[in-house]
mmCIF file of N, CA and C in Angstrom:
data_model
loop_
_atom_site.group_PDB
_atom_site.id
_atom_site.type_symbol
_atom_site.label_atom_id
_atom_site.label_comp_id
_atom_site.label_asym_id
_atom_site.label_seq_id
_atom_site.Cartn_x
_atom_site.Cartn_y
_atom_site.Cartn_z
ATOM 1 N N MET U 1 11.214 -3.425 -29.850
ATOM 2 C CA MET U 1 10.307 -4.695 -29.587
ATOM 3 C C MET U 1 9.001 -3.773 -29.813
ATOM 4 N N THR U 2 8.520 -5.200 -30.590
ATOM 5 C CA THR U 2 6.945 -4.819 -29.956
ATOM 6 C C THR U 2 6.342 -4.177 -29.317
ATOM 7 N N SER U 3 5.011 -4.299 -29.323
ATOM 8 C CA SER U 3 4.552 -3.812 -28.389
ATOM 9 C C SER U 3 3.981 -5.516 -27.775
ATOM 10 N N ASP U 4 4.027 -6.387 -28.309
ATOM 11 C CA ASP U 4 3.378 -7.404 -27.456
ATOM 12 C C ASP U 4 4.940 -8.159 -27.190
ATOM 13 N N ARG U 5 6.274 -8.185 -27.308
ATOM 14 C CA ARG U 5 7.100 -8.510 -27.128
ATOM 15 C C ARG U 5 7.395 -7.740 -26.088
ATOM 16 N N SER U 6 6.682 -6.865 -25.709
ATOM 17 C CA SER U 6 7.220 -5.499 -24.596
ATOM 18 C C SER U 6 6.148 -5.889 -23.309
ATOM 19 N N ASP U 7 5.187 -6.354 -23.748
ATOM 20 C CA ASP U 7 4.486 -7.326 -22.535
ATOM 21 C C ASP U 7 4.696 -8.411 -22.144
ATOM 22 N N ALA U 8 5.198 -8.903 -23.292
ATOM 23 C CA ALA U 8 5.855 -10.463 -22.774
ATOM 24 C C ALA U 8 6.976 -10.306 -21.748
ATOM 25 N N ALA U 9 8.428 -9.107 -22.162
ATOM 26 C CA ALA U 9 9.143 -9.210 -21.371
ATOM 27 C C ALA U 9 8.523 -9.042 -19.862
ATOM 28 N N ARG U 10 7.402 -7.727 -19.762
ATOM 29 C CA ARG U 10 7.437 -7.323 -19.072
ATOM 30 C C ARG U 10 6.915 -8.321 -18.010
ATOM 31 N N SER U 11 5.683 -8.913 -18.547
ATOM 32 C CA SER U 11 5.098 -10.451 -17.793
ATOM 33 C C SER U 11 6.257 -11.108 -17.356
ATOM 34 N N VAL U 12 6.746 -11.494 -17.753
ATOM 35 C CA VAL U 12 8.089 -12.639 -17.586
ATOM 36 C C VAL U 12 9.017 -11.946 -16.856
ATOM 37 N N ALA U 13 9.061 -10.646 -16.434
ATOM 38 C CA ALA U 13 10.502 -10.475 -15.442
ATOM 39 C C ALA U 13 9.341 -9.771 -14.494
ATOM 40 N N ALA U 14 8.233 -10.356 -14.417
ATOM 41 C CA ALA U 14 7.491 -10.515 -13.122
ATOM 42 C C ALA U 14 7.070 -11.363 -12.541
ATOM 43 N N LEU U 15 7.085 -12.470 -13.701
ATOM 44 C CA LEU U 15 7.129 -13.745 -13.270
ATOM 45 C C LEU U 15 8.571 -14.282 -12.898
ATOM 46 N N ILE U 16 9.383 -13.920 -12.964
ATOM 47 C CA ILE U 16 11.045 -14.405 -12.434
ATOM 48 C C ILE U 16 11.236 -13.449 -10.808
ATOM 49 N N ALA U 17 10.649 -12.122 -11.085
ATOM 50 C CA ALA U 17 10.748 -11.419 -9.265
ATOM 51 C C ALA U 17 9.875 -12.214 -8.610
ATOM 52 N N ALA U 18 8.314 -12.657 -8.956
ATOM 53 C CA ALA U 18 7.522 -13.513 -8.188
ATOM 54 C C ALA U 18 8.482 -14.285 -7.502
ATOM 55 N N PHE U 19 9.176 -15.240 -8.552
ATOM 56 C CA PHE U 19 9.136 -16.586 -8.062
ATOM 57 C C PHE U 19 10.798 -16.639 -7.064
ATOM 58 N N GLU U 20 11.181 -15.863 -7.659
ATOM 59 C CA GLU U 20 12.491 -14.921 -6.304
ATOM 60 C C GLU U 20 12.115 -15.041 -5.309
ATOM 61 N N ASP U 21 10.791 -13.672 -5.056
ATOM 62 C CA ASP U 21 10.345 -13.428 -3.902
ATOM 63 C C ASP U 21 9.434 -14.769 -2.856
ATOM 64 N N THR U 22 9.119 -15.669 -3.754
ATOM 65 C CA THR U 22 8.133 -17.178 -3.480
ATOM 66 C C THR U 22 9.091 -17.805 -2.851
ATOM 67 N N THR U 23 10.017 -18.284 -3.351
ATOM 68 C CA THR U 23 11.258 -19.618 -3.312
ATOM 69 C C THR U 23 12.736 -19.034 -3.207
ATOM 70 N N GLY U 24 12.874 -17.635 -3.296
ATOM 71 C CA GLY U 24 14.774 -17.095 -3.295
ATOM 72 C C GLY U 24 15.319 -17.876 -3.999
ATOM 73 N N VAL U 25 14.842 -18.849 -5.040
ATOM 74 C CA VAL U 25 15.733 -18.965 -6.415
ATOM 75 C C VAL U 25 15.403 -18.150 -7.335
ATOM 76 N N ALA U 26 16.559 -17.388 -7.729
ATOM 77 C CA ALA U 26 16.515 -16.352 -8.916
ATOM 78 C C ALA U 26 16.764 -16.452 -10.070
ATOM 79 N N GLY U 27 15.969 -16.517 -10.923
ATOM 80 C CA GLY U 27 16.025 -16.472 -12.158
ATOM 81 C C GLY U 27 16.957 -15.774 -13.319
ATOM 82 N N ARG U 28 16.969 -15.995 -14.045
ATOM 83 C CA ARG U 28 16.947 -15.042 -15.647
ATOM 84 C C ARG U 28 16.543 -15.981 -16.844
ATOM 85 N N VAL U 29 16.256 -14.699 -17.968
ATOM 86 C CA VAL U 29 15.804 -14.939 -19.195
ATOM 87 C C VAL U 29 16.794 -14.789 -20.607
ATOM 88 N N LEU U 30 16.927 -15.874 -21.466
ATOM 89 C CA LEU U 30 17.483 -15.873 -22.297
ATOM 90 C C LEU U 30 16.351 -15.827 -23.736
ATOM 91 N N ALA U 31 17.315 -15.554 -24.697
ATOM 92 C CA ALA U 31 16.762 -15.672 -26.228
ATOM 93 C C ALA U 31 17.509 -16.007 -27.036
ATOM 94 N N ARG U 32 16.957 -17.008 -28.069
ATOM 95 C CA ARG U 32 18.089 -17.273 -29.207
ATOM 96 C C ARG U 32 18.649 -16.431 -29.889
ATOM 97 N N ARG U 33 19.570 -16.691 -30.139
ATOM 98 C CA ARG U 33 20.341 -15.964 -31.413
ATOM 99 C C ARG U 33 19.518 -15.769 -32.568
ATOM 100 N N ASP U 34 19.260 -16.943 -32.815
ATOM 101 C CA ASP U 34 18.536 -16.286 -34.238
ATOM 102 C C ASP U 34 17.259 -16.651 -34.691
ATOM 103 N N ASP U 35 16.391 -16.511 -33.276
ATOM 104 C CA ASP U 35 14.739 -16.697 -33.065
ATOM 105 C C ASP U 35 15.182 -15.854 -32.103
ATOM 106 N N ALA U 36 14.664 -14.541 -31.965
ATOM 107 C CA ALA U 36 14.548 -13.685 -30.599
ATOM 108 C C ALA U 36 13.042 -13.990 -30.135
ATOM 109 N N SER U 37 11.957 -14.661 -30.880
ATOM 110 C CA SER U 37 10.678 -15.053 -30.168
ATOM 111 C C SER U 37 10.706 -16.392 -29.218
ATOM 112 N N THR U 38 11.861 -16.991 -29.503
ATOM 113 C CA THR U 38 12.245 -17.764 -28.447
ATOM 114 C C THR U 38 13.203 -17.610 -27.310
ATOM 115 N N TRP U 39 12.141 -17.761 -26.189
ATOM 116 C CA TRP U 39 13.030 -17.529 -24.838
ATOM 117 C C TRP U 39 12.920 -18.429 -24.604
ATOM 118 N N MET U 40 14.051 -18.165 -23.262
ATOM 119 C CA MET U 40 13.933 -19.886 -22.187
ATOM 120 C C MET U 40 14.693 -19.012 -20.942
ATOM 121 N N GLU U 41 13.394 -19.227 -19.516
ATOM 122 C CA GLU U 41 13.737 -18.981 -18.179
ATOM 123 C C GLU U 41 15.212 -20.242 -17.785
ATOM 124 N N ILE U 42 16.083 -19.277 -16.734
ATOM 125 C CA ILE U 42 16.609 -20.283 -16.317
ATOM 126 C C ILE U 42 16.903 -19.862 -15.009
ATOM 127 N N TYR U 43 16.505 -20.819 -13.753
ATOM 128 C CA TYR U 43 16.532 -21.085 -12.886
ATOM 129 C C TYR U 43 17.644 -22.230 -12.380
ATOM 130 N N GLU U 44 18.583 -21.358 -11.255
ATOM 131 C CA GLU U 44 19.389 -23.153 -10.608
ATOM 132 C C GLU U 44 19.923 -22.415 -9.677
ATOM 133 N N ASN U 45 20.216 -23.741 -9.046
ATOM 134 C CA ASN U 45 20.277 -24.449 -7.659
ATOM 135 C C ASN U 45 19.215 -24.616 -6.832
ATOM 136 N N VAL U 46 18.156 -25.496 -7.640
ATOM 137 C CA VAL U 46 16.859 -26.095 -7.338
ATOM 138 C C VAL U 46 17.048 -26.408 -6.260
ATOM 139 N N GLY U 47 16.865 -26.855 -5.245
ATOM 140 C CA GLY U 47 16.786 -28.504 -4.297
ATOM 141 C C GLY U 47 15.655 -29.237 -4.497
ATOM 142 N N ASP U 48 14.112 -28.640 -4.328
ATOM 143 C CA ASP U 48 13.485 -29.495 -4.771
ATOM 144 C C ASP U 48 12.597 -29.611 -5.909
ATOM 145 N N ALA U 49 12.992 -29.957 -6.786
ATOM 146 C CA ALA U 49 12.176 -30.080 -8.862
ATOM 147 C C ALA U 49 10.583 -30.036 -8.599
ATOM 148 N N ALA U 50 10.069 -30.984 -7.678
ATOM 149 C CA ALA U 50 8.736 -30.981 -8.031
ATOM 150 C C ALA U 50 7.958 -30.171 -6.930
ATOM 151 N N ALA U 51 8.791 -29.428 -6.040
ATOM 152 C CA ALA U 51 7.768 -28.207 -5.262
ATOM 153 C C ALA U 51 8.062 -27.082 -6.708
ATOM 154 N N PHE U 52 9.667 -27.195 -7.149
ATOM 155 C CA PHE U 52 9.867 -26.050 -7.649
ATOM 156 C C PHE U 52 9.143 -25.573 -9.141
ATOM 157 N N GLU U 53 8.552 -26.807 -9.582
ATOM 158 C CA GLU U 53 7.896 -27.045 -10.862
ATOM 159 C C GLU U 53 5.966 -26.451 -10.511
ATOM 160 N N ARG U 54 5.351 -26.906 -9.099
ATOM 161 C CA ARG U 54 4.401 -26.698 -8.859
ATOM 162 C C ARG U 54 4.330 -24.803 -8.620
ATOM 163 N N ALA U 55 5.804 -24.386 -8.178
ATOM 164 C CA ALA U 55 5.402 -22.954 -7.629
ATOM 165 C C ALA U 55 5.038 -22.346 -9.139
ATOM 166 N N LEU U 56 6.483 -22.162 -10.135
ATOM 167 C CA LEU U 56 6.570 -21.590 -11.256
ATOM 168 C C LEU U 56 5.052 -22.253 -11.991
ATOM 169 N N ASP U 57 4.945 -23.363 -11.877
ATOM 170 C CA ASP U 57 3.613 -23.343 -12.791
ATOM 171 C C ASP U 57 2.591 -22.228 -12.109
ATOM 172 N N ALA U 58 2.575 -22.311 -10.915
ATOM 173 C CA ALA U 58 1.360 -21.440 -10.388
ATOM 174 C C ALA U 58 1.357 -20.105 -10.448
ATOM 175 N N LEU U 59 2.108 -19.676 -10.393
ATOM 176 C CA LEU U 59 3.134 -18.045 -11.270
ATOM 177 C C LEU U 59 3.170 -18.237 -12.201
ATOM 178 N N ALA U 60 3.141 -18.564 -13.169
ATOM 179 C CA ALA U 60 3.005 -18.362 -14.765
ATOM 180 C C ALA U 60 1.577 -18.929 -14.806
ATOM 181 N N ARG U 61 0.866 -19.383 -14.297
ATOM 182 C CA ARG U 61 -0.948 -19.140 -14.377
ATOM 183 C C ARG U 61 -1.676 -17.688 -14.149
ATOM 184 N N ARG U 62 -0.696 -17.518 -12.927
ATOM 185 C CA ARG U 62 -1.148 -16.478 -12.401
ATOM 186 C C ARG U 62 -0.562 -15.120 -13.291
ATOM 187 N N HIS U 63 0.339 -14.815 -13.599
ATOM 188 C CA HIS U 63 1.092 -13.380 -14.957
ATOM 189 C C HIS U 63 0.877 -13.846 -15.856
ATOM 190 N N ASP U 64 0.098 -15.279 -16.495
ATOM 191 C CA ASP U 64 -0.530 -15.291 -17.472
ATOM 192 C C ASP U 64 0.506 -15.474 -18.941
ATOM 193 N N VAL U 65 1.830 -16.064 -18.460
ATOM 194 C CA VAL U 65 2.588 -15.776 -19.620
ATOM 195 C C VAL U 65 2.698 -16.925 -20.918
ATOM 196 N N ALA U 66 1.688 -18.026 -20.663
ATOM 197 C CA ALA U 66 1.644 -18.617 -21.411
ATOM 198 C C ALA U 66 0.980 -17.653 -22.731
ATOM 199 N N ARG U 67 0.448 -16.864 -23.021
ATOM 200 C CA ARG U 67 -0.755 -16.217 -24.002
ATOM 201 C C ARG U 67 0.420 -15.434 -24.529
ATOM 202 N N PHE U 68 1.324 -15.405 -24.601
ATOM 203 C CA PHE U 68 2.743 -14.786 -25.367
ATOM 204 C C PHE U 68 3.113 -16.150 -26.054
ATOM 205 N N SER U 69 2.623 -17.740 -25.870
ATOM 206 C CA SER U 69 3.096 -18.659 -26.883
ATOM 207 C C SER U 69 2.249 -19.776 -27.169
ATOM 208 N N GLY U 70 0.830 -18.806 -27.355
ATOM 209 C CA GLY U 70 0.188 -19.885 -28.012
ATOM 210 C C GLY U 70 -0.366 -20.532 -26.782
ATOM 211 N N GLY U 71 -0.619 -20.506 -25.455
ATOM 212 C CA GLY U 71 -1.192 -20.981 -24.579
ATOM 213 C C GLY U 71 0.015 -21.747 -24.093
ATOM 214 N N VAL U 72 1.226 -22.178 -24.488
ATOM 215 C CA VAL U 72 1.804 -23.294 -24.270
ATOM 216 C C VAL U 72 3.293 -23.084 -23.711
ATOM 217 N N ARG U 73 3.824 -23.681 -22.331
ATOM 218 C CA ARG U 73 4.677 -23.489 -22.240
ATOM 219 C C ARG U 73 5.943 -24.803 -21.815
ATOM 220 N N HIS U 74 6.542 -25.136 -22.083
ATOM 221 C CA HIS U 74 7.603 -25.993 -22.227
ATOM 222 C C HIS U 74 8.654 -26.637 -21.156
ATOM 223 N N VAL U 75 9.198 -26.993 -20.212
ATOM 224 C CA VAL U 75 9.535 -26.871 -19.053
ATOM 225 C C VAL U 75 10.834 -28.048 -19.508
ATOM 226 N N GLU U 76 12.186 -27.966 -19.200
ATOM 227 C CA GLU U 76 12.926 -28.802 -18.917
ATOM 228 C C GLU U 76 13.888 -28.871 -17.857
ATOM 229 N N GLN U 77 14.223 -29.654 -17.570
ATOM 230 C CA GLN U 77 15.422 -29.765 -16.159
ATOM 231 C C GLN U 77 16.507 -30.440 -16.737
ATOM 232 N N PHE U 78 17.631 -29.401 -15.977
ATOM 233 C CA PHE U 78 18.700 -29.843 -16.407
ATOM 234 C C PHE U 78 19.843 -30.034 -14.954
ATOM 235 N N ALA U 79 20.646 -30.719 -15.274
ATOM 236 C CA ALA U 79 21.923 -30.599 -14.036
ATOM 237 C C ALA U 79 22.910 -30.536 -14.236
ATOM 238 N N ALA U 80 23.998 -30.529 -13.551
ATOM 239 C CA ALA U 80 25.301 -30.369 -14.031
ATOM 240 C C ALA U 80 25.675 -31.616 -14.316
ATOM 241 N N LEU U 81 26.491 -31.491 -15.117
ATOM 242 C CA LEU U 81 26.990 -32.647 -16.181
ATOM 243 C C LEU U 81 27.614 -33.540 -15.390
ATOM 244 N N ALA U 82 28.356 -33.387 -14.568
ATOM 245 C CA ALA U 82 29.141 -34.242 -13.685
ATOM 246 C C ALA U 82 28.058 -35.025 -12.800
ATOM 247 N N ASP U 83 27.152 -34.334 -12.204
ATOM 248 C CA ASP U 83 26.144 -35.058 -11.638
ATOM 249 C C ASP U 83 25.196 -36.066 -11.915
ATOM 250 N N ALA U 84 24.955 -35.145 -13.389
ATOM 251 C CA ALA U 84 24.229 -36.018 -14.721
ATOM 252 C C ALA U 84 24.672 -37.151 -14.624
ATOM 253 N N LEU U 85 26.140 -37.410 -14.883
ATOM 254 C CA LEU U 85 26.673 -38.649 -15.053
ATOM 255 C C LEU U 85 26.700 -39.700 -14.078
ATOM 256 N N ARG U 86 26.744 -39.107 -12.982
ATOM 257 C CA ARG U 86 26.753 -39.660 -11.557
ATOM 258 C C ARG U 86 25.510 -40.098 -11.423
ATOM 259 N N GLY U 87 24.939 -40.278 -11.729
ATOM 260 C CA GLY U 87 23.140 -40.268 -11.487
ATOM 261 C C GLY U 87 22.722 -39.295 -10.311
ATOM 262 N N ASP U 88 23.080 -38.493 -9.938
ATOM 263 C CA ASP U 88 22.856 -37.370 -8.754
ATOM 264 C C ASP U 88 22.082 -36.368 -9.230
ATOM 265 N N ALA U 89 21.792 -36.492 -10.504
ATOM 266 C CA ALA U 89 20.514 -35.451 -10.884
ATOM 267 C C ALA U 89 18.671 -36.094 -10.093
ATOM 268 N N ALA U 90 18.815 -35.419 -9.724
ATOM 269 C CA ALA U 90 17.480 -35.469 -9.040
ATOM 270 C C ALA U 90 16.527 -35.528 -10.301
ATOM 271 N N ALA U 91 15.544 -36.113 -10.573
ATOM 272 C CA ALA U 91 14.555 -36.229 -11.060
ATOM 273 C C ALA U 91 12.933 -35.236 -11.205
#
């Protein structure tokens, strides 16, 4: 792992730990199999999507994780398929 990736891994791990300490929501990070430079954080069982995004954004800025992706972070929200199909997935 390059130094930049090692630094990125430490920063993202610190972000995830801080997020769990702050919100109680545990996270994990995955990398694309065909492109290890593309990472995805996963946070499950999020109750309040708006509060989640505010807390995550604040902690991401505090840990300056966007510096490893050219200053850009991309957020997508998913729900259980059954909830999404019923229309129960909160936006």
